[in-house]
Coordinates of C-alpha atoms and ligand atoms in Angstrom, one line a residue:
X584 CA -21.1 -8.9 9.1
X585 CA -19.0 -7.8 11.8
X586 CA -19.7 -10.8 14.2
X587 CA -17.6 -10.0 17.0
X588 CA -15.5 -7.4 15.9
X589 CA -16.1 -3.8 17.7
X590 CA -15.2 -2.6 14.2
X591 CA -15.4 -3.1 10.6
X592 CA -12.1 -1.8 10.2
X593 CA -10.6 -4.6 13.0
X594 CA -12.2 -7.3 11.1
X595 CA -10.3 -6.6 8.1
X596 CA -7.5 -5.9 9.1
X597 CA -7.6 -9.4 10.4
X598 CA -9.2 -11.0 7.3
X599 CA -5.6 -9.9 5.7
X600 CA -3.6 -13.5 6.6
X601 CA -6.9 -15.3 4.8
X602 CA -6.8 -13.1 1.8
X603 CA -3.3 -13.3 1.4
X604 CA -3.9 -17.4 1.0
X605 CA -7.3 -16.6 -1.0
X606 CA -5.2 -15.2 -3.5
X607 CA -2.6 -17.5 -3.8
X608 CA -5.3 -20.0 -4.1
X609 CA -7.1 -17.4 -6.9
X610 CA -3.5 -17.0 -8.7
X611 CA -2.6 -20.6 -9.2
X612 CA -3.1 -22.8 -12.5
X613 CA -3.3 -26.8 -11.6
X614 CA 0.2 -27.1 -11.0
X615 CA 0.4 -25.0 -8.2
X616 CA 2.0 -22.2 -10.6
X617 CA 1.4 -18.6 -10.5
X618 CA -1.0 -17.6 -13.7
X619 CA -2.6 -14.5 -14.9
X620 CA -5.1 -14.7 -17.9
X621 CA -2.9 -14.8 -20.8
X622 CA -4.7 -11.7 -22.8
X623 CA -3.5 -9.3 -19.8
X624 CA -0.2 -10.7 -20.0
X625 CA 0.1 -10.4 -23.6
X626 CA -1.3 -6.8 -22.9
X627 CA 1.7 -5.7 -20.4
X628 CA 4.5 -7.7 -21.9
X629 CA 3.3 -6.2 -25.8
X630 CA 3.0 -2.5 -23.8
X631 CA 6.3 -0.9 -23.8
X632 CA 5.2 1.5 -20.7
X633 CA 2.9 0.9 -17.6
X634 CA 0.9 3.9 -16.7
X635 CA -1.0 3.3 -13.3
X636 CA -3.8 5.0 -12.4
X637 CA -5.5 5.8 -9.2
X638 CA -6.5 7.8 -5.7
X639 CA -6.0 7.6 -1.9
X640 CA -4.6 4.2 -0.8
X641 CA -4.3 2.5 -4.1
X642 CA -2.6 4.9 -5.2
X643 CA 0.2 4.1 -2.3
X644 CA -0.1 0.7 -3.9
X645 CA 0.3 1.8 -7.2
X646 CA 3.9 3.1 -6.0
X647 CA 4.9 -0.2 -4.7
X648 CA 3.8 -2.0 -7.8
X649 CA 5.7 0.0 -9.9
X650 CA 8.9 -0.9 -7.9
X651 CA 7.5 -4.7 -8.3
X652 CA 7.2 -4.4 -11.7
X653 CA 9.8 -2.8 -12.7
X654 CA 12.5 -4.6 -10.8
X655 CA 10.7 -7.9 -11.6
X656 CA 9.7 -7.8 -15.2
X657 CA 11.5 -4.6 -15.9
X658 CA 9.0 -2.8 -18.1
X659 CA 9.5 0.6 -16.9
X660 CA 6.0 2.2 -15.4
X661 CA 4.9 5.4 -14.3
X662 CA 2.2 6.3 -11.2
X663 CA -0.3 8.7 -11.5
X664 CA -2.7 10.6 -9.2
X665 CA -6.1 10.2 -11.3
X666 CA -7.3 13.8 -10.3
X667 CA -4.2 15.0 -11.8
X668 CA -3.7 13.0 -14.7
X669 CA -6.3 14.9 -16.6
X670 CA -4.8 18.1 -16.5
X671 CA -1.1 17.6 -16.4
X672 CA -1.2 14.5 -18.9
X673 CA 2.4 13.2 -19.6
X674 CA 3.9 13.1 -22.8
X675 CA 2.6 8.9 -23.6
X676 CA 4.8 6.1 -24.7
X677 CA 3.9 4.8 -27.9
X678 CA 2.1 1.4 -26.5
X679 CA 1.1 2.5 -23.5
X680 CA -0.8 0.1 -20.9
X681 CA -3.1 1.7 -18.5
X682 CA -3.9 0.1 -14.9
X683 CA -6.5 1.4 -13.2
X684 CA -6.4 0.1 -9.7
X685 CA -9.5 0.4 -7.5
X686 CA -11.1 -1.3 -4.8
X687 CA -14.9 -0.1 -5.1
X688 CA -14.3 0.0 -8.8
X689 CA -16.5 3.5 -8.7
X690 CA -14.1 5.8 -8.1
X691 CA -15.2 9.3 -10.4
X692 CA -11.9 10.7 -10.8
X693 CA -10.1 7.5 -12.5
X694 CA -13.1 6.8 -14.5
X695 CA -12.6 10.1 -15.9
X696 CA -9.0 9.1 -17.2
X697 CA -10.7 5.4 -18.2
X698 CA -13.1 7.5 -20.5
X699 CA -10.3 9.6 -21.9
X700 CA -7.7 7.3 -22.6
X701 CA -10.2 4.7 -24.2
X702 CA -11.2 8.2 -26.5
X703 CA -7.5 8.0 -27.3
X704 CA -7.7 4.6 -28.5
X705 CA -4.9 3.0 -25.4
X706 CA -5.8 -0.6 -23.6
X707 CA -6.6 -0.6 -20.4
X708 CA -6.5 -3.1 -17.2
X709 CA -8.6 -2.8 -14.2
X710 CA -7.7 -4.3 -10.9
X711 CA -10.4 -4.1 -8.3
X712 CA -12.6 -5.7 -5.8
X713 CA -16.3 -5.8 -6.9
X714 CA -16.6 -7.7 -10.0
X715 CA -18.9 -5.9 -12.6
X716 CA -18.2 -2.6 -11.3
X717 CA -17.8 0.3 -13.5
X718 CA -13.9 0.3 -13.9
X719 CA -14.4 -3.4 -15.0
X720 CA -16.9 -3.3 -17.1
X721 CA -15.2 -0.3 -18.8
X722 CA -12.1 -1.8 -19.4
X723 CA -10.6 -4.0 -21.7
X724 CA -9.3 -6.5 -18.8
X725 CA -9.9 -6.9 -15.2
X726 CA -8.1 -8.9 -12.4
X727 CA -9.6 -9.5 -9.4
X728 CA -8.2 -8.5 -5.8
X729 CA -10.3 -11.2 -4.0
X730 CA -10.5 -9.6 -0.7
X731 CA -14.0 -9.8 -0.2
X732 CA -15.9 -6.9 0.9
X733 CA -14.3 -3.8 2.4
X734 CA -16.8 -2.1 4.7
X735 CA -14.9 0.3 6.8
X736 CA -14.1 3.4 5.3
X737 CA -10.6 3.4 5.5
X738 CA -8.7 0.8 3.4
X739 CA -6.8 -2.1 4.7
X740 CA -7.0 -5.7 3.1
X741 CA -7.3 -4.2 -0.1
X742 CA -4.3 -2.3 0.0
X743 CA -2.1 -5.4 1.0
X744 CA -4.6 -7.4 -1.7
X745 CA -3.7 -4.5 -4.5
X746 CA 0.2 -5.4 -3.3
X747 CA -0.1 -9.0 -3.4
X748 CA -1.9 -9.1 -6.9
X749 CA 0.6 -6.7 -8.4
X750 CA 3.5 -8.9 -7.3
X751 CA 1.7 -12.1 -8.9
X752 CA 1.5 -9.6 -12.5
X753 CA 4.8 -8.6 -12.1
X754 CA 6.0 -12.4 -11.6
X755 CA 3.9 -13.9 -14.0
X756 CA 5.0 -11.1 -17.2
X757 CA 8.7 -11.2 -15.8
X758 CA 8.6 -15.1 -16.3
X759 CA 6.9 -14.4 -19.8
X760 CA 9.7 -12.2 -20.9
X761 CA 12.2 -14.8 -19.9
X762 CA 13.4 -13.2 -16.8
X763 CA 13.6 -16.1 -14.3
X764 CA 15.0 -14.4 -10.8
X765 CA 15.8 -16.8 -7.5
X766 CA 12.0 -16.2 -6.3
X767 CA 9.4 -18.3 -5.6
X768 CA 6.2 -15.9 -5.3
X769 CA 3.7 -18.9 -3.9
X770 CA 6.2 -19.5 -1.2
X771 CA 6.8 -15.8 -0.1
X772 CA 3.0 -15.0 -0.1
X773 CA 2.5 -17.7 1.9
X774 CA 5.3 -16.4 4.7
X775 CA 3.7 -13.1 4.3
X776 CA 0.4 -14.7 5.3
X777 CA 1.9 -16.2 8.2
X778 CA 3.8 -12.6 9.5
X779 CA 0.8 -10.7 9.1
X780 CA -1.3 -13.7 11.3
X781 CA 1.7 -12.8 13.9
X782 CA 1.3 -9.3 13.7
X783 CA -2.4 -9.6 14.1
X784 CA -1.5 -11.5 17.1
X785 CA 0.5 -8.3 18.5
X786 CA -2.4 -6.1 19.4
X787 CA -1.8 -5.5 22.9
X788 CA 1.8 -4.4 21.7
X789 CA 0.6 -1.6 18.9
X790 CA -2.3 -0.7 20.9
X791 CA 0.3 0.5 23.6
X792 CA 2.2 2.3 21.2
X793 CA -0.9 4.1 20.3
X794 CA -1.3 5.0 24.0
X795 CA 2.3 6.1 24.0
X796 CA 2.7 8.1 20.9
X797 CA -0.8 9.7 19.7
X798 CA -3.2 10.1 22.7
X799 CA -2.2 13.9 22.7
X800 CA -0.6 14.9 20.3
X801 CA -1.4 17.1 17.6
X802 CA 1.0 16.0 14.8
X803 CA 2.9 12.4 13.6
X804 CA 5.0 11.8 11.3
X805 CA 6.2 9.1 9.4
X806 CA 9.8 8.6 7.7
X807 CA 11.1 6.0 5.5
X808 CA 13.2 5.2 2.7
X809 CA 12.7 3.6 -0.5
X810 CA 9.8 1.0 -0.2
X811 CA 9.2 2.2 3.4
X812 CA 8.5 5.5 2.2
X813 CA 5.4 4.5 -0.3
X814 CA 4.1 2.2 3.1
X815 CA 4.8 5.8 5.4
X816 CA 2.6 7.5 2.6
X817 CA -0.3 5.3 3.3
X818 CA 0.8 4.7 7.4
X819 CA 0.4 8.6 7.6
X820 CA -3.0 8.1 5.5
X821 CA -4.3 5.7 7.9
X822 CA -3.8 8.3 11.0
X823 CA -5.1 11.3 9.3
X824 CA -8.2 9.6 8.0
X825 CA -9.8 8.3 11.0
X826 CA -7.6 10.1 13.9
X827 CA -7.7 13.5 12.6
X828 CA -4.6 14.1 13.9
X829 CA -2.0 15.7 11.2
X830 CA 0.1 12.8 9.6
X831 CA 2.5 13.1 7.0
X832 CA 4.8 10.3 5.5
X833 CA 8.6 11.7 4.4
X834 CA 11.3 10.2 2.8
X835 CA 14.1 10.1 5.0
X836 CA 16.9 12.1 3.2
X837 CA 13.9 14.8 2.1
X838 CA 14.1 15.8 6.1
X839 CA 17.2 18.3 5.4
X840 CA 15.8 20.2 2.7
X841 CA 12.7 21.5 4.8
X842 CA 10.6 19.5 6.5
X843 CA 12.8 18.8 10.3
X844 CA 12.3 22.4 10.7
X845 CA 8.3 20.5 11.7
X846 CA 10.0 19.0 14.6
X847 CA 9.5 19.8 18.2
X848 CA 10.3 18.3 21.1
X849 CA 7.6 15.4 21.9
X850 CA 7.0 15.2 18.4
X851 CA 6.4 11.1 17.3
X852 CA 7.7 10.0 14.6
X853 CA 7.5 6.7 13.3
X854 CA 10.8 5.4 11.3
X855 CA 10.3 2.3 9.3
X856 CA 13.3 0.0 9.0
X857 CA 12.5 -2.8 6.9
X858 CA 15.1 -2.5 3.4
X859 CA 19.0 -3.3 4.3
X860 CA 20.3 -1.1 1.6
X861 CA 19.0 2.1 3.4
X862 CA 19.2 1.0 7.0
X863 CA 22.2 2.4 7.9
X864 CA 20.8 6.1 6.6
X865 CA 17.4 6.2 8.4
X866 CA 18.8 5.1 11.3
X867 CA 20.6 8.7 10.3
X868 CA 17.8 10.5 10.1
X869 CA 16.1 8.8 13.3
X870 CA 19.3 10.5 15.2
X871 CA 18.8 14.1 13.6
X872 CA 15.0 14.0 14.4
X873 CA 16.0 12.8 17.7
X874 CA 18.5 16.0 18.1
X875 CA 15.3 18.0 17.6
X876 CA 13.7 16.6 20.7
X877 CA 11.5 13.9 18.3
X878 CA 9.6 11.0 20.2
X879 CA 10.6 8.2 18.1
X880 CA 8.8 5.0 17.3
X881 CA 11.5 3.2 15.2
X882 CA 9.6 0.1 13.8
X883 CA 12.2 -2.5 12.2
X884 CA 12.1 -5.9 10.2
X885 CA 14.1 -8.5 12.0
X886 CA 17.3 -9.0 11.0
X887 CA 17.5 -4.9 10.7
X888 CA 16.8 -4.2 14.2
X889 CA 18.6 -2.6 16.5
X890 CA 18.6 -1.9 20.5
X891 CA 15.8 0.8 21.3
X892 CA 13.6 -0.3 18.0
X893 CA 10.1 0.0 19.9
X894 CA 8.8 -2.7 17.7
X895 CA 10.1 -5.6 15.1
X896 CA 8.1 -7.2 12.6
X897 CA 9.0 -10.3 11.3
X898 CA 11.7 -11.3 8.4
X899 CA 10.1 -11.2 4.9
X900 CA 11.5 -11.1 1.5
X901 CA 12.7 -7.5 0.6
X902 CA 10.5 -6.6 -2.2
X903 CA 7.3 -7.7 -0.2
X904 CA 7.7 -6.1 3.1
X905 CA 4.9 -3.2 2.6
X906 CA 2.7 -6.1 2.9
X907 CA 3.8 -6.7 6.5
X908 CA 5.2 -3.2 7.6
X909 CA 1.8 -1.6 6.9
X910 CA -0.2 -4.0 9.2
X911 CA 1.4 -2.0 12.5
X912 CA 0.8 1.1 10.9
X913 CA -3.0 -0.1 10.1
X914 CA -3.6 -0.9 13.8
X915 CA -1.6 2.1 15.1
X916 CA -4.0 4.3 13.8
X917 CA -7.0 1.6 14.7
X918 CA -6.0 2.2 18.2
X919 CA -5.4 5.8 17.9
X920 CA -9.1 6.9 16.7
X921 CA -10.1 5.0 19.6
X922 CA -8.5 6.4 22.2
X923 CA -9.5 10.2 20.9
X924 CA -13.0 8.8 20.8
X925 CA -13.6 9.2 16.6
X926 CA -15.8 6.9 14.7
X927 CA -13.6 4.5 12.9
X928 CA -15.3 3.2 10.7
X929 CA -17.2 5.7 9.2
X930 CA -14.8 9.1 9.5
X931 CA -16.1 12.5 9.0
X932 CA -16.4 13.8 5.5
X933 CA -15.8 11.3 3.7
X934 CA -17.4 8.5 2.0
X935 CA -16.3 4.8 1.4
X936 CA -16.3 5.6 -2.5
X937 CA -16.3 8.2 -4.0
X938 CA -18.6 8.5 -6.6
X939 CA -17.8 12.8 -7.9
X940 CA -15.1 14.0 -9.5
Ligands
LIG1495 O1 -12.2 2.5 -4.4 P1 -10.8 3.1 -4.7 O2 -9.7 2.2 -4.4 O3 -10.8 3.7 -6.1 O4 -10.8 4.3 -3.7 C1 -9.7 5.2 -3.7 C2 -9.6 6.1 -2.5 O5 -10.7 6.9 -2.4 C3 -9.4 5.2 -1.2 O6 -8.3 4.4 -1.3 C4 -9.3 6.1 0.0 O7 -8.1 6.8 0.0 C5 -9.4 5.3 1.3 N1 -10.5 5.8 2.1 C6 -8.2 5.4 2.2 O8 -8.3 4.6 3.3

């Protein structure tokens, strides 16, 4: 029920701080340790490549994972469109591990590589939402993203549950294989929950910003580097989806070799700056799409942020901040379809899950 939300969509996006703590709660054994069912560990610790599977906005997760996962546990791992994988099927590891990850659990186009890798004999992992959907049931092993239901058609708390839930399987296999890093997972979860209850708390803020940048215009885009890049992917989503208005998410340094030549003057373009390694050159780019006559809308992590920055999120550890830099981004495009008058929650042409190949 939406109770006294205007919006599904709102509701979630404000259910994200609970899940965040549901999960936790989901993930721990009676110590108050992380745990994952020791068969799926076993299964990605025994697999000696991670192929991940999936469409839209999990598939945005699916790219952060894999940097989780791989910096984490280091097993390396590979992302895959599931329309694509079909046809242009990479040459396969010889213990391969597929992950299927999918909120509605129904979605026509992964099942289609669930049915054809089972053919070919491979294990396979499902992480979804509704228990006893298809994906699950058709899979070896499922984990559970405990958001509760998502209504609106655009996703929000299961992206950041997908997130969260990879980071616990990439903790849990990285301790298995004896890799034991300065990080304590239950604690940074539960700062994550607390930054996205602030950011909740900053509607006023964003919806302004969507007043400022997208009332008219035609175009946004969105640039970022490394892990800010997979969150512009699904920031630029977001817009598209239920705005209508042409989004696109870039790496930063990709700007030079074709796409700045996009830029006019009013253009908005939202810069994430949440990774220290790279802050230095997309501030860089934000100058040279500036030059062009860009609006920008530089949104920073704390610590990173500089004079001008339009707004700052707050500090969370590095390897976790899509969970926090995508809740602007969720409500930025919120804020947007309302002010251009579209239906939010239920966008046209498209359907909550898709069901056809
Ligand atoms: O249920 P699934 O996670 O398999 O759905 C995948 C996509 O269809 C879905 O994420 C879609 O991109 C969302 N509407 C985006 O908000």
């Amino acid at each position: 029920e939406k109770g006294t939300y205007p919006h599904y969509m709102l509701k979630e996006i404000d259910e994200q701080p609970l899940v965040m703590r549901k999960i936790i709660q989901a993930y721990q054994d009676i110590n108050g340790k992380l745990s994952v069912d020791s068969q799926i560990i076993d299964a990605v610790t025994e697999a000696d490549r991670l192929y991940i599977i999936a469409c839209g906005t999990s598939y945005h997760a699916g790219l952060v994972g894999k940097q989780l996962i791989e910096k984490l546990a280091k097993i390396p791992v590979e992302v895959h469109v599931s329309s694509e994988f079909v046809y242009n099927m990479p040459l396969l590891s010889e213990k391969p591990l597929f992950i299927f990850i999918s909120q509605s659990g129904e979605t026509a186009d992964s099942r289609a590589v669930l049915v054809k890798v089972k053919e070919l004999g491979y294990k396979t992992l499902t992480m979804t939402n509704v228990p006893g959907s298809t994906l699950s049931r058709e899979a070896d092993y499922t984990l559970l993203l405990h958001a509760g239901p998502e209504i609106a058609v655009a996703s929000t708390k299961a992206y950041t549950a997908q997130i969260a839930v990879l980071a616990i399987l990439a903790d849990v296999a990285a301790k298995s294989r004896g890799f034991s890093e300065d990080f304590d997972l239950v604690h940074e979860l539960g700062l994550v929950a607390n930054a996205m209850e602030v950011l909740c708390g900053s509607k006023e803020e964003i919806e302004q910003m969507a007043y400022d940048y997208l009332t008219v215009t035609r175009n946004c885009f969105f640039i970022g580097r490394s892990m800010d890049y997979f969150v512009c992917l699904e920031g630029a989503l977001k817009l598209k989806e239920i705005s209508y208005i042409q989004a696109e998410g870039f790496a930063g340094g990709e700007l030079k070799h074709g796409t700045i030549a996009l830029i006019e003057d009013g253009t908005p373009v939202v810069a994430l700056a949440t990774q220290k390694d790279v802050n230095w050159s997309i501030r860089g780019n934000v100058k040279e799409v500036v030059t062009r006559g860009a609006n920008p809308c530089v949104i920073s992590m704390k610590g990173l942020n500089e004079e001008g920055d339009r707004f700052v999120i707050p500090h969370v550890h590095e390897l976790l901040t899509p969970l926090i830099s995508v809740v602007p981004l969720q409500l930025l495009a919120y804020y947007a379809a309302l002010h251009r008058g579209c239906d939010v929650d239920k966008p046209r042409n498209l359907a909550k899950s898709v069901t056809v190949e």
